Short mmCIF file of C-alpha atoms in Angstrom, two decimals:
data_model
loop_
_atom_site.label_atom_id
_atom_site.label_comp_id
_atom_site.label_asym_id
_atom_site.label_seq_id
_atom_site.Cartn_x
_atom_site.Cartn_y
_atom_site.Cartn_z
CA MET F 534 15.77 -50.63 34.34
CA ALA F 535 13.40 -48.78 31.97
CA THR F 536 9.87 -48.34 33.17
CA GLY F 537 6.63 -47.96 31.22
CA ALA F 538 6.81 -44.14 31.44
CA ASP F 539 10.22 -44.21 29.78
CA VAL F 540 8.90 -46.38 26.93
CA ARG F 541 5.92 -44.07 26.44
CA ASP F 542 8.23 -41.08 26.40
CA ILE F 543 10.46 -42.70 23.72
CA LEU F 544 7.47 -43.70 21.58
CA GLU F 545 5.79 -40.32 22.23
CA LEU F 546 2.70 -42.03 23.56
CA GLY F 547 0.23 -40.65 26.05
CA GLY F 548 -3.21 -41.18 27.51
CA VAL F 549 -5.09 -41.21 30.75
CA GLU F 550 -5.28 -44.93 31.06
CA SER F 551 -1.63 -45.58 30.26
CA GLU F 552 -0.52 -42.83 32.59
CA ASN F 553 -2.64 -44.20 35.40
CA THR F 554 -1.69 -47.86 35.00
CA GLY F 555 1.93 -47.32 33.95
CA THR F 556 1.69 -50.10 31.31
CA ILE F 557 1.47 -50.02 27.49
CA ASN F 558 -1.94 -50.95 26.08
CA LYS F 559 -2.94 -52.07 22.62
CA LYS F 560 -4.82 -48.79 22.08
CA ASP F 561 -1.69 -46.80 22.72
CA ILE F 562 0.19 -48.57 19.92
CA ILE F 563 -2.70 -48.57 17.39
CA ASN F 564 -3.82 -44.95 17.95
CA SER F 565 -0.34 -43.51 18.16
CA ASP F 566 -0.59 -41.70 14.75
CA LYS F 567 -3.87 -40.04 15.65
CA LYS F 568 -2.49 -38.84 18.94
CA LYS F 569 0.58 -37.45 17.26
CA SER F 570 -1.50 -35.43 14.75
CA LYS F 571 -3.76 -34.22 17.55
CA LYS F 572 -0.78 -33.17 19.58
CA SER F 573 0.88 -31.43 16.65
CA SER F 574 -2.33 -29.59 15.74
CA GLU F 575 -2.67 -28.41 19.30
CA THR F 576 0.90 -27.16 19.44
CA LEU F 577 0.76 -25.30 16.05
CA THR F 578 -1.68 -22.64 17.20
CA PHE F 579 -0.26 -19.18 16.49
CA LYS F 580 -1.44 -15.94 17.95
CA ARG F 581 -1.62 -12.77 15.89
CA PRO F 582 1.15 -10.37 16.96
CA GLU F 583 0.16 -7.06 18.45
CA GLY F 584 0.07 -4.18 16.00
CA MET F 585 -0.41 -6.40 12.94
CA HIS F 586 -3.62 -5.98 11.00
CA ARG F 587 -5.95 -8.92 10.61
CA GLU F 588 -5.77 -8.83 6.79
CA VAL F 589 -1.97 -8.88 6.82
CA TYR F 590 -1.89 -11.81 9.26
CA ALA F 591 -4.37 -13.73 7.12
CA LEU F 592 -1.94 -13.55 4.21
CA LEU F 593 0.78 -15.36 6.15
CA TYR F 594 -0.97 -18.71 6.69
CA SER F 595 -4.00 -20.43 5.23
CA ASP F 596 -6.45 -22.67 7.08
CA LYS F 597 -4.06 -25.59 6.63
CA LYS F 598 -1.20 -23.50 8.04
CA ASP F 599 0.73 -23.77 4.77
CA ALA F 600 3.33 -21.25 3.73
CA PRO F 601 2.05 -18.54 1.36
CA PRO F 602 2.71 -19.24 -2.35
CA LEU F 603 5.26 -17.18 -4.26
CA LEU F 604 3.00 -16.95 -7.33
CA PRO F 605 -0.81 -17.02 -7.52
CA SER F 606 -1.97 -20.45 -8.62
CA ASP F 607 -5.22 -22.37 -9.01
CA THR F 608 -4.84 -25.93 -7.79
CA THR F 609 -8.46 -26.92 -8.25
CA GLN F 610 -8.26 -27.16 -12.04
CA GLY F 611 -5.28 -28.07 -14.17
CA TYR F 612 -4.75 -28.70 -17.84
CA ARG F 613 -4.87 -32.48 -17.23
CA THR F 614 -8.27 -32.43 -15.58
CA VAL F 615 -9.97 -30.05 -18.01
CA LYS F 616 -12.10 -31.88 -20.57
CA ALA F 617 -13.50 -30.63 -23.80
CA LYS F 618 -17.13 -29.58 -23.57
CA LEU F 619 -18.72 -31.01 -26.69
CA GLY F 620 -22.30 -30.25 -27.53
CA SER F 621 -24.85 -32.56 -29.03
CA LYS F 622 -25.32 -30.43 -32.17
CA LYS F 623 -23.87 -31.21 -35.60
CA VAL F 624 -20.47 -29.77 -36.48
CA ARG F 625 -20.65 -27.08 -39.15
CA PRO F 626 -18.79 -28.17 -42.28
CA TRP F 627 -15.77 -26.27 -43.62
CA LYS F 628 -14.81 -26.17 -47.27
CA TRP F 629 -11.67 -25.32 -49.25
CA MET F 630 -12.94 -22.70 -51.67
CA PRO F 631 -11.50 -20.01 -53.97
CA PHE F 632 -11.90 -16.25 -53.42
CA THR F 633 -10.85 -12.97 -55.02
CA ASN F 634 -9.79 -9.76 -53.29
CA PRO F 635 -11.66 -6.69 -54.59
CA ALA F 636 -8.67 -4.51 -53.70
CA ARG F 637 -6.65 -6.19 -56.45
CA LYS F 638 -7.23 -5.23 -60.05
CA ASP F 639 -5.35 -8.17 -61.61
CA GLY F 640 -8.08 -10.75 -60.89
CA ALA F 641 -5.80 -13.06 -58.89
CA MET F 642 -7.47 -16.16 -57.46
CA PHE F 643 -6.65 -17.44 -53.97
CA TYR F 644 -7.94 -20.36 -51.85
CA HIS F 645 -8.74 -20.68 -48.14
CA TRP F 646 -10.84 -22.65 -45.69
CA ARG F 647 -14.29 -21.24 -45.10
CA ARG F 648 -17.60 -22.42 -43.72
CA ALA F 649 -19.81 -23.99 -46.34
CA ALA F 650 -22.67 -21.63 -45.43
CA GLU F 651 -20.54 -18.59 -46.40
CA GLU F 652 -19.80 -19.78 -49.91
CA GLY F 653 -20.30 -17.06 -52.52
CA LYS F 654 -20.05 -14.15 -50.07
CA ASP F 655 -17.58 -11.27 -50.49
CA TYR F 656 -14.14 -11.38 -48.95
CA PRO F 657 -14.66 -10.10 -45.35
CA PHE F 658 -11.45 -8.09 -45.22
CA ALA F 659 -12.29 -6.11 -48.36
CA ARG F 660 -14.02 -3.48 -46.20
CA PHE F 661 -10.62 -2.35 -44.91
CA ASN F 662 -9.54 -1.30 -48.41
CA LYS F 663 -9.94 2.48 -48.12
CA THR F 664 -8.97 4.60 -51.10
CA VAL F 665 -8.56 8.35 -51.52
CA GLN F 666 -11.05 10.04 -53.81
CA VAL F 667 -8.92 11.97 -56.29
CA PRO F 668 -10.98 14.40 -58.42
CA VAL F 669 -11.25 13.91 -62.16
CA TYR F 670 -11.42 16.85 -64.56
CA SER F 671 -12.41 17.08 -68.19
CA GLU F 672 -10.60 18.73 -71.08
CA GLN F 673 -12.97 21.66 -71.07
CA GLU F 674 -12.56 22.26 -67.30
CA TYR F 675 -8.81 22.16 -67.66
CA GLN F 676 -8.77 24.72 -70.45
CA LEU F 677 -11.20 27.05 -68.63
CA TYR F 678 -10.08 26.88 -64.99
CA LEU F 679 -6.93 24.77 -64.48
CA HIS F 680 -4.56 26.07 -67.15
CA ASP F 681 -1.15 27.14 -65.85
CA ASP F 682 1.86 28.30 -67.87
CA ALA F 683 4.30 26.49 -65.58
CA TRP F 684 2.48 23.16 -65.94
CA THR F 685 1.44 21.30 -69.06
CA LYS F 686 -1.67 19.13 -69.27
CA ALA F 687 0.40 15.96 -69.71
CA GLU F 688 2.40 16.73 -66.58
CA THR F 689 -0.78 17.46 -64.61
CA ASP F 690 -2.32 14.19 -65.80
CA HIS F 691 0.82 12.34 -64.77
CA LEU F 692 0.65 13.93 -61.28
CA PHE F 693 -2.99 12.94 -60.76
CA ASP F 694 -2.34 9.42 -62.04
CA LEU F 695 0.43 8.96 -59.46
CA SER F 696 -1.82 10.45 -56.78
CA ARG F 697 -4.45 7.77 -57.46
CA ARG F 698 -1.89 4.97 -57.52
CA PHE F 699 -0.12 5.92 -54.27
CA ASP F 700 -3.01 7.44 -52.28
CA LEU F 701 -1.53 10.94 -52.02
CA ARG F 702 1.73 9.75 -50.48
CA PHE F 703 3.65 12.65 -51.93
CA VAL F 704 7.07 11.39 -50.89
CA VAL F 705 6.45 8.22 -52.93
CA ILE F 706 4.91 10.28 -55.73
CA HIS F 707 8.03 12.44 -55.85
CA ASP F 708 10.21 9.34 -55.96
CA ARG F 709 8.20 7.80 -58.86
CA TYR F 710 7.78 11.07 -60.72
CA ASP F 711 9.13 11.05 -64.29
CA HIS F 712 11.80 13.74 -63.93
CA GLN F 713 13.36 12.84 -67.29
CA GLN F 714 10.27 13.51 -69.39
CA PHE F 715 8.97 16.43 -67.30
CA LYS F 716 10.54 19.28 -65.39
CA LYS F 717 12.17 18.48 -62.07
CA ARG F 718 9.75 19.29 -59.26
CA SER F 719 10.00 19.28 -55.47
CA VAL F 720 7.49 17.74 -53.08
CA GLU F 721 6.16 21.20 -52.25
CA ASP F 722 5.59 21.98 -55.95
CA LEU F 723 3.62 18.77 -56.43
CA LYS F 724 1.49 19.44 -53.33
CA GLU F 725 0.84 23.03 -54.33
CA ARG F 726 -0.32 22.06 -57.84
CA TYR F 727 -2.54 19.23 -56.60
CA TYR F 728 -4.32 21.21 -53.85
CA HIS F 729 -4.70 24.25 -56.11
CA ILE F 730 -6.58 22.14 -58.68
CA CYS F 731 -8.73 20.53 -55.93
CA ALA F 732 -9.69 23.95 -54.54
CA LYS F 733 -10.47 25.28 -58.03
CA LEU F 734 -12.67 22.31 -58.93
CA ALA F 735 -14.50 22.51 -55.59
CA ASN F 736 -15.33 26.19 -56.19
CA VAL F 737 -16.50 25.57 -59.74
CA ARG F 738 -18.61 22.49 -59.00
CA ALA F 739 -20.15 23.72 -55.73
CA ALA F 740 -23.75 24.81 -55.64
CA PRO F 741 -24.33 28.49 -54.91
CA GLY F 742 -24.89 29.33 -51.26
CA THR F 743 -23.01 26.32 -49.81
CA ASP F 744 -20.14 26.58 -47.33
CA LEU F 745 -17.05 24.75 -48.58
CA LYS F 746 -14.04 23.46 -46.68
CA ILE F 747 -11.40 24.11 -49.27
CA PRO F 748 -7.95 22.62 -48.58
CA VAL F 749 -5.21 25.26 -48.63
CA PHE F 750 -1.51 24.46 -48.91
CA ASP F 751 1.14 27.11 -48.22
CA ALA F 752 4.20 26.00 -50.16
CA GLY F 753 6.37 28.89 -48.96
CA HIS F 754 5.69 28.11 -45.32
CA GLU F 755 6.45 24.42 -45.90
CA ARG F 756 9.78 25.26 -47.56
CA ARG F 757 10.78 27.55 -44.71
CA ARG F 758 9.78 24.90 -42.17
CA LYS F 759 11.94 22.24 -43.81
CA GLU F 760 14.83 24.65 -44.17
CA GLN F 761 14.61 25.55 -40.49
CA LEU F 762 14.38 21.87 -39.56
CA GLU F 763 17.45 21.09 -41.64
CA ARG F 764 19.40 23.88 -39.97
CA LEU F 765 18.30 22.63 -36.57
CA TYR F 766 19.37 19.10 -37.42
CA ASN F 767 22.79 20.17 -38.78
CA ARG F 768 23.81 22.08 -35.65
CA THR F 769 27.22 21.29 -34.19
CA PRO F 770 27.62 20.27 -30.52
CA GLU F 771 29.21 23.67 -29.83
CA GLN F 772 26.14 25.48 -31.17
CA VAL F 773 23.81 23.29 -29.09
CA ALA F 774 25.84 24.00 -25.94
CA GLU F 775 25.86 27.73 -26.72
CA GLU F 776 22.08 27.75 -27.18
CA GLU F 777 21.53 25.96 -23.87
CA TYR F 778 23.87 28.44 -22.17
CA LEU F 779 21.97 31.40 -23.65
CA ILE F 780 18.63 29.93 -22.53
CA GLN F 781 19.95 29.53 -18.98
CA GLU F 782 21.26 33.09 -19.00
CA LEU F 783 17.90 34.34 -20.24
CA ARG F 784 16.14 32.59 -17.37
CA LYS F 785 18.61 34.12 -14.91
CA ILE F 786 18.03 37.59 -16.37
CA GLU F 787 14.25 37.18 -16.12
CA ALA F 788 14.56 35.99 -12.51
CA ARG F 789 16.75 38.98 -11.64
CA LYS F 790 14.32 41.30 -13.38
CA LYS F 791 11.42 39.96 -11.32
CA GLU F 792 13.48 40.30 -8.14
CA ARG F 793 14.37 43.87 -9.03
CA GLU F 794 10.72 44.75 -9.73
CA LYS F 795 9.71 43.24 -6.39
CA ARG F 796 12.34 45.26 -4.55
CA THR F 797 11.20 48.40 -6.38
CA GLN F 798 7.61 47.78 -5.33
CA ASP F 799 8.64 47.21 -1.71
CA LEU F 800 10.68 50.40 -1.72
CA GLN F 801 7.79 52.34 -3.24
CA LYS F 802 5.47 51.01 -0.55
CA LEU F 803 7.87 52.18 2.15
CA ILE F 804 8.14 55.65 0.60
CA THR F 805 4.36 55.90 0.25
CA ALA F 806 3.89 54.81 3.86
CA ALA F 807 6.41 57.40 5.06
CA ASP F 808 4.66 60.17 3.09
CA THR F 809 1.24 59.09 4.41
CA THR F 810 2.49 59.08 7.98
CA THR F 811 4.04 62.55 7.57
CA GLU F 812 0.84 63.99 6.12
CA GLN F 813 -1.19 62.53 8.98
CA ARG F 814 1.16 64.07 11.54
CA ARG F 815 0.83 67.48 9.91
CA ALA F 816 -2.98 67.20 9.77
CA GLU F 817 -3.12 66.28 13.45
CA ARG F 818 -0.97 69.25 14.40
CA LYS F 819 -3.10 71.69 12.43
CA ALA F 820 -6.40 70.32 13.81
CA PRO F 821 -7.95 72.27 16.75
CA LYS F 822 -7.70 70.63 20.17
CA LYS F 823 -10.92 71.93 21.80
CA LYS F 824 -13.02 68.81 22.27
CA LEU F 825 -10.78 66.18 23.80
CA PRO F 826 -13.50 63.55 24.58
CA GLN F 827 -14.70 63.55 20.96
CA LYS F 828 -11.11 63.18 19.75
CA LYS F 829 -10.77 59.87 21.58
CA GLU F 830 -13.96 58.52 20.06
CA THR F 831 -13.16 59.48 16.48
CA GLU F 832 -11.11 56.97 14.52
CA LYS F 833 -7.99 57.97 12.65
CA PRO F 834 -7.52 57.20 8.95
CA ALA F 835 -5.96 53.81 8.47
CA VAL F 836 -2.23 53.72 7.83
CA PRO F 837 -0.98 51.16 5.29
CA GLU F 838 0.21 47.86 6.70
CA THR F 839 3.75 48.47 5.47
CA ALA F 840 4.03 51.69 7.53
CA GLY F 841 6.21 50.53 10.37
CA ILE F 842 4.39 48.36 12.91
CA LYS F 843 0.71 47.50 12.93
CA PHE F 844 -0.34 47.06 16.56
CA PRO F 845 -3.38 44.87 17.30
CA ASP F 846 -6.66 46.45 18.39
CA PHE F 847 -8.21 45.17 21.63
CA LYS F 848 -11.93 45.58 20.94
CA SER F 849 -13.12 42.34 22.48
CA ALA F 850 -15.31 42.28 25.57
CA GLY F 851 -13.57 42.03 28.90
CA VAL F 852 -10.88 43.80 30.90
CA THR F 853 -7.57 44.56 29.14
CA LEU F 854 -4.45 46.35 30.30
CA ARG F 855 -2.94 49.29 28.47
CA SER F 856 0.46 47.60 28.69
CA GLN F 857 -0.83 44.90 26.33
CA ARG F 858 -1.21 47.54 23.63
CA MET F 859 2.52 48.29 23.92
CA LYS F 860 3.48 44.69 23.19
CA LEU F 861 5.12 44.24 19.78
CA PRO F 862 3.27 41.90 17.39
CA SER F 863 4.81 38.64 16.25
CA SER F 864 5.20 39.94 12.69
CA VAL F 865 8.18 42.07 13.80
CA GLY F 866 11.39 40.10 13.41
CA GLN F 867 13.97 39.60 16.13
CA LYS F 868 16.51 41.63 14.20
CA LYS F 869 14.17 44.64 14.02
CA ILE F 870 13.35 44.33 17.72
CA LYS F 871 17.04 44.49 18.67
CA ALA F 872 17.65 47.46 16.38
CA LEU F 873 14.56 49.20 17.78
CA GLU F 874 15.70 48.71 21.37
CA GLN F 875 19.15 50.05 20.55
CA MET F 876 17.69 53.15 18.85
CA LEU F 877 15.40 53.82 21.83
CA MET F 878 18.35 53.53 24.21
CA GLU F 879 20.38 55.99 22.12
CA LEU F 880 17.45 58.41 22.13
CA GLY F 881 17.14 58.08 25.90
CA VAL F 882 13.62 56.67 25.82
CA ASP F 883 12.55 54.10 28.40
CA LEU F 884 11.80 50.69 26.93
CA SER F 885 8.79 50.22 29.23
CA PRO F 886 7.26 53.61 30.06
CA MET F 887 4.23 54.25 32.21
CA PRO F 888 1.27 52.99 30.12
CA THR F 889 -1.09 55.93 30.25
CA GLU F 890 -3.44 56.56 27.34
CA GLU F 891 -1.38 59.34 25.77
CA ILE F 892 1.99 57.66 26.45
CA VAL F 893 0.86 54.35 24.93
CA GLN F 894 -0.33 56.07 21.77
CA MET F 895 2.78 58.22 21.40
CA PHE F 896 5.14 55.35 22.25
CA ASN F 897 3.57 53.07 19.63
CA GLU F 898 3.73 55.83 17.00
CA LEU F 899 7.39 56.46 17.85
CA ARG F 900 8.33 52.79 17.53
CA SER F 901 6.38 52.50 14.27
CA ASP F 902 8.22 55.51 12.85
CA LEU F 903 11.57 54.12 14.00
CA VAL F 904 10.93 50.78 12.30
CA LEU F 905 9.86 52.58 9.13
CA LEU F 906 13.02 54.70 9.29
CA TYR F 907 15.10 51.55 9.80
CA GLU F 908 13.56 49.89 6.73
CA LEU F 909 14.02 52.98 4.58
CA LYS F 910 17.66 53.37 5.56
CA GLN F 911 18.28 49.71 4.96
CA ALA F 912 16.73 49.95 1.48
CA PHE F 913 18.76 53.11 0.81
CA ALA F 914 21.98 51.35 1.86
CA ASN F 915 21.19 48.41 -0.43
CA CYS F 916 20.57 50.69 -3.40
CA GLU F 917 23.70 52.69 -2.67
CA TYR F 918 25.78 49.52 -2.43
CA GLU F 919 24.45 48.19 -5.73
CA LEU F 920 24.99 51.59 -7.38
CA GLN F 921 28.61 51.66 -6.22
CA MET F 922 29.19 48.08 -7.34
CA LEU F 923 27.77 48.76 -10.80
CA ARG F 924 29.83 51.91 -11.17
CA HIS F 925 33.01 49.96 -10.38
CA ARG F 926 32.03 47.31 -12.88
CA HIS F 927 31.28 49.93 -15.53
CA GLU F 928 34.62 51.65 -14.94
CA ALA F 929 36.45 48.33 -15.19
CA LEU F 930 34.74 47.53 -18.49
CA ALA F 931 35.42 51.05 -19.78
CA LYS F 932 39.13 50.67 -18.96
CA ALA F 933 39.20 47.35 -20.78
CA GLY F 934 37.98 49.12 -23.90
CA SER F 935 34.71 47.21 -24.29
CA LEU F 936 32.55 50.26 -23.44
CA GLY F 937 32.53 53.94 -24.21
CA PRO F 938 32.44 56.79 -21.65
CA VAL F 939 30.73 56.40 -18.32
CA GLY F 940 27.68 58.41 -19.39
CA MET F 941 26.68 56.17 -22.32
CA GLU F 942 23.26 54.49 -22.26
CA GLY F 943 22.37 50.83 -22.62
CA ALA F 944 25.79 49.35 -21.85
CA ARG F 945 25.85 45.56 -21.68
CA ALA F 946 28.43 43.22 -20.19
CA ASP F 947 28.43 39.60 -21.42
CA GLY F 948 24.66 39.64 -21.67
CA GLN F 949 24.39 39.84 -17.86
CA ALA F 950 24.39 43.54 -16.90
CA GLY F 951 22.68 46.45 -18.60
CA LEU F 952 23.08 50.10 -17.48
CA SER F 953 20.90 53.04 -18.44
CA VAL F 954 22.15 56.30 -16.94
CA GLU F 955 20.03 59.44 -16.86
CA GLU F 956 20.67 62.84 -15.35
CA GLY F 957 18.42 64.10 -12.57
CA LYS F 958 17.32 67.57 -11.55
CA GLY F 959 19.76 69.00 -9.01
CA ASP F 960 19.92 65.92 -6.79
CA ALA F 961 23.13 64.75 -5.22
CA LYS F 962 22.48 61.37 -6.81
CA ASP F 963 22.28 62.60 -10.41
CA GLN F 964 22.31 59.14 -11.94
CA ILE F 965 19.55 56.53 -11.77
CA ILE F 966 20.79 53.14 -12.80
CA ASP F 967 18.39 50.51 -14.07
CA VAL F 968 20.16 47.17 -13.94
CA VAL F 969 19.59 43.53 -14.42
CA GLY F 970 22.87 42.53 -12.85
CA ALA F 971 24.51 39.45 -11.50
CA PRO F 972 23.31 38.29 -8.08
CA LEU F 973 25.36 39.17 -5.05
CA THR F 974 27.57 36.60 -3.42
CA PRO F 975 26.74 35.48 0.13
CA ASN F 976 29.77 37.32 1.59
CA SER F 977 28.93 40.59 -0.13
CA ARG F 978 25.30 40.26 0.95
CA LYS F 979 26.32 39.78 4.59
CA ARG F 980 28.63 42.81 4.42
CA ARG F 981 25.84 44.85 2.88
CA GLU F 982 23.33 43.87 5.58
CA SER F 983 25.78 44.57 8.41
CA ALA F 984 26.70 47.94 6.92
CA SER F 985 23.07 48.91 6.46
CA SER F 986 22.11 47.93 10.01
CA SER F 987 25.03 49.82 11.56
CA SER F 988 24.40 52.93 9.46
CA SER F 989 20.69 52.95 10.31
CA ILE F 990 21.46 52.74 14.02
CA LYS F 991 24.08 55.46 13.97
CA LYS F 992 22.10 57.96 11.88
CA VAL F 993 18.98 57.87 14.00
CA LYS F 994 20.34 60.19 16.73
CA LYS F 995 18.30 63.28 17.51
CA PRO F 996 19.67 66.48 15.87
#
């Protein structure tokens, strides 16, 4: 049999008194709705998740725990609740009255509603009627200053009359021009005649000593501009595609030219560094070696940064080891380090010698010279490879009949390669080729780098 607890559980009732007595009271039945709302409000408390900002969590629920709206809305005022705010003053009277537009010359009469206080005033939109001030000339001024054999006075008057009517819209003026009575004129001819007369009248009527802004119209330039525009508009799709192709090729040629200039500058820096190092070696050998302590204190002239390896100077306070001065800087790449170690092994030099003062200095100079030699031979191999490739290309084009003999200057191939060959003075390489050629493929570039590295390692043996 069901007990009081079961009935309370079914009716979702609760309370201290009912729980203690086990019977249903009148208060439990009457206050059941309030207890339900209290229970539901207690259970609907949400905690902000960890990691979520307070502002973002505030957007999820309002104080009433309602879902956020999809669109912003204002529920406090609606169109049904808004009332007209009428003042206690008198309403201003409106009147149906006639008006005329000063922009019209036919005297047409129109009607509209207007406040009674504004009766008799001008039409408010008449101020937007802006007209162009076309100059007026007299018969005497025309005969003295404006006479032209190609234009009659009647034709000039007709042009200025149309200019006043259509506010210098010369396309409309040309359309309304009387080509049957007068000579057929183009838009440029009409503009040239009009602005020539305006400039002439401004010069004649201006006071002496005043600076004038005289309008100048270049009819020839305008004709050429329209002709060029018409040619540009009448291009075929094949011509447009060809122009885009030529623009792309021009950009490629400029990029290759910049790359070639950069490589030339790098090569020149290497050659200058090699010459500077050689001159310093010769100066050191010729210098007397009497005062050894002073030689250690004196500083050597700085070698350019591109000359091999630039070892760091340990001038900070504290104890340092000489072996730290033999450590290669991080600017030297891994590929150069491996090539340097292989060259030292072929020369029979220990990779880690005893770090005395003289050995450290000589060992660093040797490695710097070896790296410089490696870079020079690599640059030489690259130039030799490109020279051979361009010679093969030139021979192939000469066999095809598109070029003359091998010694001709300024040969071009499809707008991509240009060769200028000059004879040297007794060198084995008697031809210097200046080229803006096609870029190398990845495979050919790898072969070139491998060939240059192997040749630089093999040719460094001591004679």
